[in-house]
mmCIF file of C-alpha atoms in Angstrom:
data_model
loop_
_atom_site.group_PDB
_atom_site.id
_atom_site.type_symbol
_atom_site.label_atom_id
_atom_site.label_comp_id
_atom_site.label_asym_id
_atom_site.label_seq_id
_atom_site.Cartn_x
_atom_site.Cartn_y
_atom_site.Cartn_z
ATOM 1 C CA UNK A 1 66.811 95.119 98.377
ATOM 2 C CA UNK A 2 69.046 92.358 96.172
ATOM 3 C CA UNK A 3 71.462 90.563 97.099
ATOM 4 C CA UNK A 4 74.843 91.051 94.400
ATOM 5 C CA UNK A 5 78.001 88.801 94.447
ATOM 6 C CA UNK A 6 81.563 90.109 92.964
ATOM 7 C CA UNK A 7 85.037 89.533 92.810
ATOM 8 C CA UNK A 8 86.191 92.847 94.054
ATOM 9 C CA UNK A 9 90.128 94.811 95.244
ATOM 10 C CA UNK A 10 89.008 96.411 98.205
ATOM 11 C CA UNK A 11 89.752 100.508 97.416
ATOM 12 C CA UNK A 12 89.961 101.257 101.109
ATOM 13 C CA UNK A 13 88.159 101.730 104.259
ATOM 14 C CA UNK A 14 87.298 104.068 106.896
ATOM 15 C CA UNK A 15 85.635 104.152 110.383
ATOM 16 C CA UNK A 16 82.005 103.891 110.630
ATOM 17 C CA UNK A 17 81.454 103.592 114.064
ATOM 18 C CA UNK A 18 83.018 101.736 117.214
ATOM 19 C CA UNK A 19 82.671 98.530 115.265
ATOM 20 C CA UNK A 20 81.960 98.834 111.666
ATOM 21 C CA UNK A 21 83.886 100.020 108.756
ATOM 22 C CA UNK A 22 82.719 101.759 105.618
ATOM 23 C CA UNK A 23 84.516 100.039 103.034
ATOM 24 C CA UNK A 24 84.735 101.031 99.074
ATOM 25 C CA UNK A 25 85.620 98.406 96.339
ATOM 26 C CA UNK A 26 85.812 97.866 92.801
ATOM 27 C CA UNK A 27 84.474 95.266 91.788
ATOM 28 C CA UNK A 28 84.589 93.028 88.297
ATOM 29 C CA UNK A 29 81.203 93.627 87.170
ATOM 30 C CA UNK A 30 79.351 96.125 88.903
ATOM 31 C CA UNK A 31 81.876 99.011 89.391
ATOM 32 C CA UNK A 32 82.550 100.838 92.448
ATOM 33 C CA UNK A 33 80.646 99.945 95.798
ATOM 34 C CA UNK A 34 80.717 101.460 98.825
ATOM 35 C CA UNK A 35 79.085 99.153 101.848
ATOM 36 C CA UNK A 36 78.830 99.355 105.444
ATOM 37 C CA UNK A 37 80.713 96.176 106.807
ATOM 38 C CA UNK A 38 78.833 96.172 110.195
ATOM 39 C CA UNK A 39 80.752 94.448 112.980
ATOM 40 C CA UNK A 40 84.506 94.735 110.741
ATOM 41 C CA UNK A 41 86.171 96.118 113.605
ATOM 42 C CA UNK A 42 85.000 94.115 116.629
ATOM 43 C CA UNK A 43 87.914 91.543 118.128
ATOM 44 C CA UNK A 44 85.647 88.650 117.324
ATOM 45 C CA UNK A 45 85.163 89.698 113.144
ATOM 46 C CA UNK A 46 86.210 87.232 110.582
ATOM 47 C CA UNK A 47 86.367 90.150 107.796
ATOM 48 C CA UNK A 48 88.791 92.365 109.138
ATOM 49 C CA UNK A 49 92.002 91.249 106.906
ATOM 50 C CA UNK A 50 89.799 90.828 104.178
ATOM 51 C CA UNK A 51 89.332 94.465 104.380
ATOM 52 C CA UNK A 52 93.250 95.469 104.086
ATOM 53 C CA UNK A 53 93.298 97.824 101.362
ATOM 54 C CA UNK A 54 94.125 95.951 97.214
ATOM 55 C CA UNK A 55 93.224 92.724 98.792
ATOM 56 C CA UNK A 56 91.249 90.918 95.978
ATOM 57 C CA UNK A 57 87.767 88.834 97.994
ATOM 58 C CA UNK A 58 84.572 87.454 96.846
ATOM 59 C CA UNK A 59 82.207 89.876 97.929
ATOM 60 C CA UNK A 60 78.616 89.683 98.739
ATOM 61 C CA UNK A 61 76.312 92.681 99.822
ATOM 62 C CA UNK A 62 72.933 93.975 99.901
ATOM 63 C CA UNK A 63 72.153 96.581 97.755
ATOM 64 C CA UNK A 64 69.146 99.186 97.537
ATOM 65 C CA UNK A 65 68.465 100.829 94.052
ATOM 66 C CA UNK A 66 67.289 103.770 96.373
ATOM 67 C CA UNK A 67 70.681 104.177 98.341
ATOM 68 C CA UNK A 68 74.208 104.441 97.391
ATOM 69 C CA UNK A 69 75.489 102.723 100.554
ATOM 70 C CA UNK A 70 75.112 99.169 100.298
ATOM 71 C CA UNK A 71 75.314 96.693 103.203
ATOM 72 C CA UNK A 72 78.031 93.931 103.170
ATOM 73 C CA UNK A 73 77.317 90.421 103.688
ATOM 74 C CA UNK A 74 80.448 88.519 102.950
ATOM 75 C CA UNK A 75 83.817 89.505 102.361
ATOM 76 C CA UNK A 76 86.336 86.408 101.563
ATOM 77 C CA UNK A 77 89.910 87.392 100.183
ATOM 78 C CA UNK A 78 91.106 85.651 97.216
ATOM 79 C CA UNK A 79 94.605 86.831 96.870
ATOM 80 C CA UNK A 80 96.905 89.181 99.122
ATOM 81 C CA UNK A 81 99.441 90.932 97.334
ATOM 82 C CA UNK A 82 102.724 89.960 99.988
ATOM 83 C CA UNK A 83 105.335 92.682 98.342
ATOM 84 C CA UNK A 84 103.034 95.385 99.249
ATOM 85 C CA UNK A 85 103.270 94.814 102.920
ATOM 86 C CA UNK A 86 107.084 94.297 102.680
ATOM 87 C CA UNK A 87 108.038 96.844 100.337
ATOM 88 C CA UNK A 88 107.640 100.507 101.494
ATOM 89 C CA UNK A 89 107.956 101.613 97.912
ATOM 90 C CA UNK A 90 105.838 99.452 96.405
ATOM 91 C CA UNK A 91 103.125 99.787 98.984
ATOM 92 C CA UNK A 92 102.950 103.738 98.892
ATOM 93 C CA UNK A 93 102.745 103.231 95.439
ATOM 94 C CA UNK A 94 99.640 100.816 95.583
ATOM 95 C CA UNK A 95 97.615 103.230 98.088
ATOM 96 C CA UNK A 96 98.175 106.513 95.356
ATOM 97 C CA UNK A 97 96.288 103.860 93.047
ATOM 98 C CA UNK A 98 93.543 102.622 94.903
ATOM 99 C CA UNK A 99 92.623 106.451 96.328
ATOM 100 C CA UNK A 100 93.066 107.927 92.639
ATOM 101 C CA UNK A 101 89.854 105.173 91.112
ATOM 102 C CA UNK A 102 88.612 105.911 94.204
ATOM 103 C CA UNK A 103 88.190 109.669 93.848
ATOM 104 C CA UNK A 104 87.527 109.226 89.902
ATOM 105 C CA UNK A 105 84.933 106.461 90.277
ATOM 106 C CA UNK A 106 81.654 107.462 91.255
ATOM 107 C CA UNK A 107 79.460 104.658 92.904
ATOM 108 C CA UNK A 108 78.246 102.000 90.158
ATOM 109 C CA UNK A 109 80.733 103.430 87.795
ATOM 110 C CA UNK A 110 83.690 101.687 86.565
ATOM 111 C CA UNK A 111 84.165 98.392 84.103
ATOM 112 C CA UNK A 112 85.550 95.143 84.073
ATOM 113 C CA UNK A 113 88.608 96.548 82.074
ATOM 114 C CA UNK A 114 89.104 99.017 84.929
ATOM 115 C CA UNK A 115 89.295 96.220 87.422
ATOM 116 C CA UNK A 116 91.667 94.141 85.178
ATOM 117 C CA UNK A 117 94.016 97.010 85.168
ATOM 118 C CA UNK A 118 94.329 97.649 88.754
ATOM 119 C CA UNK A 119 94.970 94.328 89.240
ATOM 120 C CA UNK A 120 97.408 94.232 86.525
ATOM 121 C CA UNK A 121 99.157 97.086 88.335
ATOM 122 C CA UNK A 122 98.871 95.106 91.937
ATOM 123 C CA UNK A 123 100.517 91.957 90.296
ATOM 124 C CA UNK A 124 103.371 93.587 88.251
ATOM 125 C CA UNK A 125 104.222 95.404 91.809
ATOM 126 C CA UNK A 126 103.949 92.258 94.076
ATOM 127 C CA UNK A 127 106.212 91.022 90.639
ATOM 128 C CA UNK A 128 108.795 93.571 91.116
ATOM 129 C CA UNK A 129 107.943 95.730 89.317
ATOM 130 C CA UNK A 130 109.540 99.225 89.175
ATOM 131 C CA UNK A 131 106.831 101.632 91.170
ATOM 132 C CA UNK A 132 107.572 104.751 89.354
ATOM 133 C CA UNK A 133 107.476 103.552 86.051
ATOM 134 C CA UNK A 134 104.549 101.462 86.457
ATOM 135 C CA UNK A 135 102.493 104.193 88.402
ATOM 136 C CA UNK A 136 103.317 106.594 85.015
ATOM 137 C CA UNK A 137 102.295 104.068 82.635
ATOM 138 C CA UNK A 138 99.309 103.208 85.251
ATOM 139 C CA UNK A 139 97.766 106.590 84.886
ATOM 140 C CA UNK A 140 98.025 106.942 81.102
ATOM 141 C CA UNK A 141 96.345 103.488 81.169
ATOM 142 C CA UNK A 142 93.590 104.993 83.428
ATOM 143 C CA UNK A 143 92.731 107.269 81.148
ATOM 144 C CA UNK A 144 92.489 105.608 78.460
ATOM 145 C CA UNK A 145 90.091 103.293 80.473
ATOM 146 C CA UNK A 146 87.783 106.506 81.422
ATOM 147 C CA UNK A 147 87.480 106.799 77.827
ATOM 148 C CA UNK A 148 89.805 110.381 78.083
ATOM 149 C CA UNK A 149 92.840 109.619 76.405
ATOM 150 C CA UNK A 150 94.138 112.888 74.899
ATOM 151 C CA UNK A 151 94.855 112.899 71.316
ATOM 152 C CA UNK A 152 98.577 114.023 71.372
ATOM 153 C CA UNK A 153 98.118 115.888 67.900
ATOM 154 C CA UNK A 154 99.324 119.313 67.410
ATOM 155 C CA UNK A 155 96.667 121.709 66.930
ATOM 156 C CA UNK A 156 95.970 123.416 63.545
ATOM 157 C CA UNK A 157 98.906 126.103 63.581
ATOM 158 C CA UNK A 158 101.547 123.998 64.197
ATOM 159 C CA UNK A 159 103.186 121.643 61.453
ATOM 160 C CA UNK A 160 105.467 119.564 63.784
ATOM 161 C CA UNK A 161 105.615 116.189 63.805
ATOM 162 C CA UNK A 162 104.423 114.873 67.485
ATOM 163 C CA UNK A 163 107.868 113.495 69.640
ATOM 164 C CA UNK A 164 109.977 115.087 67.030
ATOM 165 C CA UNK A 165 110.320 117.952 69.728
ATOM 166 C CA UNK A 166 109.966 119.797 73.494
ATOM 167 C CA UNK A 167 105.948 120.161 73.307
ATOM 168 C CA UNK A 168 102.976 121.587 75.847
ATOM 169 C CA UNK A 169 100.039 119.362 76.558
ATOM 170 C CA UNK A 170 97.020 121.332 76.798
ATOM 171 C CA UNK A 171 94.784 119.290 79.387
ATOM 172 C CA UNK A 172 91.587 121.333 78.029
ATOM 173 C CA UNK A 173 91.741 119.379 74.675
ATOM 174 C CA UNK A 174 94.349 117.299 74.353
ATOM 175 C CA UNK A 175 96.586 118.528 71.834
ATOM 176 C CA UNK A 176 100.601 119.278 71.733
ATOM 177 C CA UNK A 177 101.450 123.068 71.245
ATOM 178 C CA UNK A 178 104.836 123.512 69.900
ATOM 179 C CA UNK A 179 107.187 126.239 71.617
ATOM 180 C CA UNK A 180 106.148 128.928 69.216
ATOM 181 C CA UNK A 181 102.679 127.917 68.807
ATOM 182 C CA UNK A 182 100.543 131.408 68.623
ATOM 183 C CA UNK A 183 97.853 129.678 70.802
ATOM 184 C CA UNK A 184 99.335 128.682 73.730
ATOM 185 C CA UNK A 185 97.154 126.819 76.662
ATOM 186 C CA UNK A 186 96.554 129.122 80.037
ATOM 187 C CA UNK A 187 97.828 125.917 81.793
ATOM 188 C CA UNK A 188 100.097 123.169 79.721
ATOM 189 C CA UNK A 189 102.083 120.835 80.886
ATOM 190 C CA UNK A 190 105.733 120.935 79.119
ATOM 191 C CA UNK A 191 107.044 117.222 77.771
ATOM 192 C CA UNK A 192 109.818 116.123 76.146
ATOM 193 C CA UNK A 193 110.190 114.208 72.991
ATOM 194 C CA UNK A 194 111.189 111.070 75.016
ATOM 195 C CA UNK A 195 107.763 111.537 77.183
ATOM 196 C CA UNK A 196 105.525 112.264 74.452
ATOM 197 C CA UNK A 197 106.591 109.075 72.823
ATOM 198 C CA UNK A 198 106.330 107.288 75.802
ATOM 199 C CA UNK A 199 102.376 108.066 76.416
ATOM 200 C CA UNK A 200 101.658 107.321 72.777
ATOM 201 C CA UNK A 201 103.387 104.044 73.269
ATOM 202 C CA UNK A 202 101.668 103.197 76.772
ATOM 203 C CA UNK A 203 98.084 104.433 75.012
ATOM 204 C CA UNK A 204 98.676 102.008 72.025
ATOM 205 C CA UNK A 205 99.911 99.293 74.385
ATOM 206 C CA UNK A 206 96.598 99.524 76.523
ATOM 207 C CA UNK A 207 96.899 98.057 80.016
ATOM 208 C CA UNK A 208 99.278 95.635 78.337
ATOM 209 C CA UNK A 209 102.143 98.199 78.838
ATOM 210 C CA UNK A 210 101.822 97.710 82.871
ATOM 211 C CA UNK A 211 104.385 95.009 82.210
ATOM 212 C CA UNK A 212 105.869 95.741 78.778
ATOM 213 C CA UNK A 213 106.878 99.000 78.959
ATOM 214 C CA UNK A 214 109.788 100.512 80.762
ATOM 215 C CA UNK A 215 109.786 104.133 81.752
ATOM 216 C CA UNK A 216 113.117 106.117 82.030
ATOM 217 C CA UNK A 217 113.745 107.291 85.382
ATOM 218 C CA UNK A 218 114.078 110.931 84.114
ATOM 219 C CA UNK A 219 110.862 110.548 82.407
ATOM 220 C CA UNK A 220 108.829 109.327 84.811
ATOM 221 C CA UNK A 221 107.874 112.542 86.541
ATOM 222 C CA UNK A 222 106.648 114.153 83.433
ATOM 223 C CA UNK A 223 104.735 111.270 82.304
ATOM 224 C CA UNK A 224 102.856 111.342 85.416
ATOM 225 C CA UNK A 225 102.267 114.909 85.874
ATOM 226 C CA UNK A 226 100.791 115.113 82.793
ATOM 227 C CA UNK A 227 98.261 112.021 83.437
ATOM 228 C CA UNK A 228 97.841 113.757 86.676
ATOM 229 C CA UNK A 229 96.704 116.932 85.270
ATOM 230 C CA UNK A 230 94.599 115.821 82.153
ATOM 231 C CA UNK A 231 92.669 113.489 84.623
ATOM 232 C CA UNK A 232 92.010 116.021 87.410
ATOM 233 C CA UNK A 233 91.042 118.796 84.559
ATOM 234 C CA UNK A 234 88.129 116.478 83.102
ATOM 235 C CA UNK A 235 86.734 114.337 86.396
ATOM 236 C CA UNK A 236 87.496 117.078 88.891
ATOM 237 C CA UNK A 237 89.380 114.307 91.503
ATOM 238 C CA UNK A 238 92.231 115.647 93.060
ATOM 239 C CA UNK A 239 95.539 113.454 92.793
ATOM 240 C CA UNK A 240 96.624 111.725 96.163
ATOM 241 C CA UNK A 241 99.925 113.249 97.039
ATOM 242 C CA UNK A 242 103.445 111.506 96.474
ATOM 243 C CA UNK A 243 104.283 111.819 99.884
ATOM 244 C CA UNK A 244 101.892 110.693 102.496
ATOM 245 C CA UNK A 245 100.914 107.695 103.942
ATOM 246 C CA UNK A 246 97.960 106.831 101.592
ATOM 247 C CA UNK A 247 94.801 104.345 102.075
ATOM 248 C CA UNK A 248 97.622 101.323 102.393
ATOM 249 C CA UNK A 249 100.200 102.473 104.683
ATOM 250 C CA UNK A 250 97.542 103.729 107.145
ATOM 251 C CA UNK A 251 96.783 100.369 107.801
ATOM 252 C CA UNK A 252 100.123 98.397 108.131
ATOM 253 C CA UNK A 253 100.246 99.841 111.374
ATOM 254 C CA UNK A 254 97.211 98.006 112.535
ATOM 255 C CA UNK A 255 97.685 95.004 111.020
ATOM 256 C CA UNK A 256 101.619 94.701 112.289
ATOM 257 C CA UNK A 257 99.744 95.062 115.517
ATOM 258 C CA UNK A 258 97.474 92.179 115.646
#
């Protein structure tokens, strides 16, 4: 057993037993964790607001090539993101985040350009930034980062130019079928011109367009739905609902009642 230490944004965290917490993070250089944090929810523990959910700590923990669950030894926060806990908005918005890396992220996956974009997206929203636009231009950013970025090209029977029209993403491969396209998908998602160009903007921005790039309110739906879709089609991780109270509401509760 080693002993690892990471900056990490704690994913979330979940009862263990009367006193300890299993926590999941993802940290800058070793991907996704998940550790027992023994003791986290005594009275007496020093770690338990270190544990809020997109808090960013300097973590320390044993870990066992032999075992997925690690052991934590430290937990120190670095930075807590105020607007989350102030802003109902913004805060749902955050938890949808942190549980959709933590249902695509399997343990030890996940890079340091994954962890610079969530934190990129828990900065612009403790900024101000908008929540809807940046959670659509968060997920096509996502993708991009799992290496799955569709291709946005029209398939071989169709001669239109991509955004030039009303188009179907097929999630299978990737490509744009136009509206009389003799191959349609069995499941597409339909996007305008004005979303279509928005994706291919956000996937040649990179995580840059977190900040850069505003999303039309009327866009923003299909945008996400179709990140949504192409990422649950090719890593099998369901999408957190809209509404619900998520990883990061489900624990303002406690902490407003310290």
């Amino acid at each position: 057993m080693s002993i690892r230490e990471d900056e990490a944004i704690v994913l979330g965290a979940r009862p263990y037993s009367n006193t300890s917490l299993i926590a999941s993070f993802l940290t800058r250089g070793a991907g996704k964790v998940r550790l027992v944090a023994k003791g986290a929810r005594s009275p007496r523990s020093r770690s338990g607001v270190s544990l809020e959910p997109a808090t960013r700590v300097h973590l320390e923990w044993f870990e066992s090539p032999r075992r997925e669950l690690g052991a934590m030894r430290k937990c120190e926060s670095l930075a807590v993101f105020r607007r989350l806990w102030e802003d109902f908005e913004a805060m749902q918005c955050a938890g949808r985040l942190l549980q959709t890396l933590d249902r695509a992220l399997g343990i030890h996956e996940g890079d340091e350009g994954l962890y610079a974009l969530l934190g990129g997206a828990l900065e612009a929203l403790d900024g101000g930034a908008d929540p809807g636009g940046l959670e659509a231009v968060f997920r096509v950013a996502l993708l991009q980062g799992l290496g799955l970025a569709p291709s946005l090209r029209y398939c071989g029977e169709c001669t239109r130019a991509p955004g030039s029209e009303t188009a179907v993403l097929d999630p299978a491969v990737g490509e744009l079928r136009c509206r009389r396209c003799p191959h349609p998908p069995a499941q597409g998602i339909r996007l305008r011109a004005g979303a279509i160009a928005t994706i291919r903007e956000a996937l040649r921005l990179g995580p840059g367009s977190l900040k850069s790039l505003q999303v039309l309110p009327s866009l923003q739906p299909e945008v996400r739905r179709a990140a949504e879709a192409f990422l649950a089609y090719h890593t099998g991780a369901p999408i957190p609902p809209r509404k619900g109270a998520g990883s990061l509401p489900a624990l303002t509760a406690k902490r407003r009642g310290r």
